[in-house]
Coordinates of C-alpha atoms in Angstrom, one line a residue:
M1 CA 104.4 132.4 179.5
A2 CA 108.2 132.7 180.0
E3 CA 109.4 134.4 182.9
Y4 CA 112.2 137.2 182.4
V5 CA 114.2 137.4 185.2
T6 CA 117.4 140.4 185.2
L7 CA 120.6 138.8 186.4
D8 CA 120.7 141.0 189.4
D9 CA 117.3 139.9 190.8
Y10 CA 118.4 136.3 189.8
L11 CA 121.6 136.6 192.5
K12 CA 119.6 138.2 195.0
K13 CA 117.5 134.7 195.2
A14 CA 118.2 133.1 198.7
P15 CA 119.8 129.6 197.9
E16 CA 117.5 127.7 199.3
E17 CA 114.6 129.4 197.7
G18 CA 116.6 128.3 194.4
A19 CA 116.1 130.3 191.1
E20 CA 114.7 130.3 187.5
G21 CA 115.6 127.3 186.1
A22 CA 117.4 126.1 189.1
Q23 CA 115.1 123.3 189.3
D24 CA 116.2 121.6 185.8
G25 CA 119.8 121.8 186.6
I26 CA 120.7 124.2 184.1
V27 CA 121.1 127.8 184.1
V28 CA 122.3 130.2 181.2
F29 CA 122.9 133.5 181.4
I30 CA 124.9 136.1 179.1
N31 CA 126.9 139.0 180.4
A32 CA 128.1 142.0 178.2
A33 CA 129.3 145.8 178.7
M34 CA 128.1 148.3 176.4
S35 CA 128.9 151.8 175.9
A36 CA 126.9 155.2 176.7
D37 CA 126.0 155.2 173.2
G38 CA 125.1 151.5 173.0
K39 CA 128.2 149.8 171.3
I40 CA 129.9 146.5 172.3
S41 CA 133.4 147.3 170.7
T42 CA 134.7 149.6 168.4
I43 CA 134.3 150.0 164.1
A44 CA 137.9 148.2 164.0
R45 CA 136.9 145.5 166.8
K46 CA 139.6 146.0 168.9
Q47 CA 139.4 145.4 172.5
T48 CA 138.8 148.6 174.1
R49 CA 137.6 148.6 178.3
I50 CA 134.2 149.6 178.8
S51 CA 133.7 148.8 182.0
G52 CA 135.0 149.4 185.3
R53 CA 136.3 147.7 188.1
K54 CA 133.3 146.6 190.1
D55 CA 131.9 145.0 186.9
F56 CA 135.3 142.9 186.4
D57 CA 134.3 142.1 189.9
R58 CA 131.0 141.1 189.6
V59 CA 131.5 139.1 186.4
D60 CA 134.8 137.5 187.9
A61 CA 132.0 136.2 191.1
L62 CA 129.9 135.0 188.0
R63 CA 132.6 132.7 186.6
A64 CA 133.5 131.6 189.8
D65 CA 129.9 130.4 190.3
S66 CA 129.5 129.0 186.7
D67 CA 130.5 125.2 185.6
A68 CA 131.2 126.8 182.2
I69 CA 132.2 130.0 180.1
M70 CA 131.2 129.8 176.7
V71 CA 131.9 132.5 174.1
G72 CA 132.1 132.6 170.2
I73 CA 135.6 132.4 167.7
G74 CA 134.6 136.0 166.8
T75 CA 135.9 136.9 170.9
I76 CA 138.5 134.4 170.8
L77 CA 140.5 136.2 167.9
A78 CA 139.5 139.6 168.9
D79 CA 140.3 139.5 172.4
D80 CA 142.2 136.6 173.0
P81 CA 140.1 136.6 176.9
S82 CA 141.5 134.2 179.8
L83 CA 138.2 132.7 180.7
T84 CA 139.7 132.4 184.3
V85 CA 138.5 133.2 187.8
K86 CA 140.7 136.0 188.6
S87 CA 140.0 136.2 192.5
K88 CA 142.5 134.3 194.3
K89 CA 139.9 133.5 197.0
R90 CA 137.5 132.4 194.8
R91 CA 139.6 130.1 192.9
E92 CA 140.4 128.2 196.7
N93 CA 136.6 128.2 197.2
R94 CA 136.0 126.3 194.0
K95 CA 138.6 123.5 195.1
K96 CA 137.1 123.4 198.4
E97 CA 133.6 122.8 196.6
G98 CA 135.3 120.0 194.6
K99 CA 135.8 122.2 191.6
D100 CA 138.8 122.7 189.1
E101 CA 139.9 126.6 189.6
N102 CA 138.1 127.7 186.7
P103 CA 135.2 126.7 184.8
W104 CA 135.2 124.7 181.3
R105 CA 136.2 126.9 178.5
I106 CA 134.4 126.5 175.8
V107 CA 134.5 127.9 172.3
V108 CA 132.0 127.6 169.5
D109 CA 133.9 127.8 166.0
G110 CA 132.1 126.7 162.9
K111 CA 135.4 126.7 161.0
A112 CA 137.9 125.4 162.9
R113 CA 139.7 128.6 163.4
T114 CA 140.6 128.4 167.5
P115 CA 144.4 128.9 167.6

């Protein structure tokens, strides 16, 4: 039976303890924001902010700790996301760890519509 762990609980685990799935070398998580009524976009699929500064910083920390960020073509066409680490300090820390400043960008696009 699968064990389900919230992202917050996963992030709180001590590095020496390891996190669920880390022993396999691959950890996948999904991040999404929704409005109080459970919506993730407008009817017109227009980008609108439904998160605050604290959440943006949390997402930036997740990006800084990730090897790659994967999004679908719908997100690319609707939002034109930068998919980068915003914090200069976090980018510098990635470089010190021998990584690129930003994670790889992966776009799932079955019809080659990526601009």
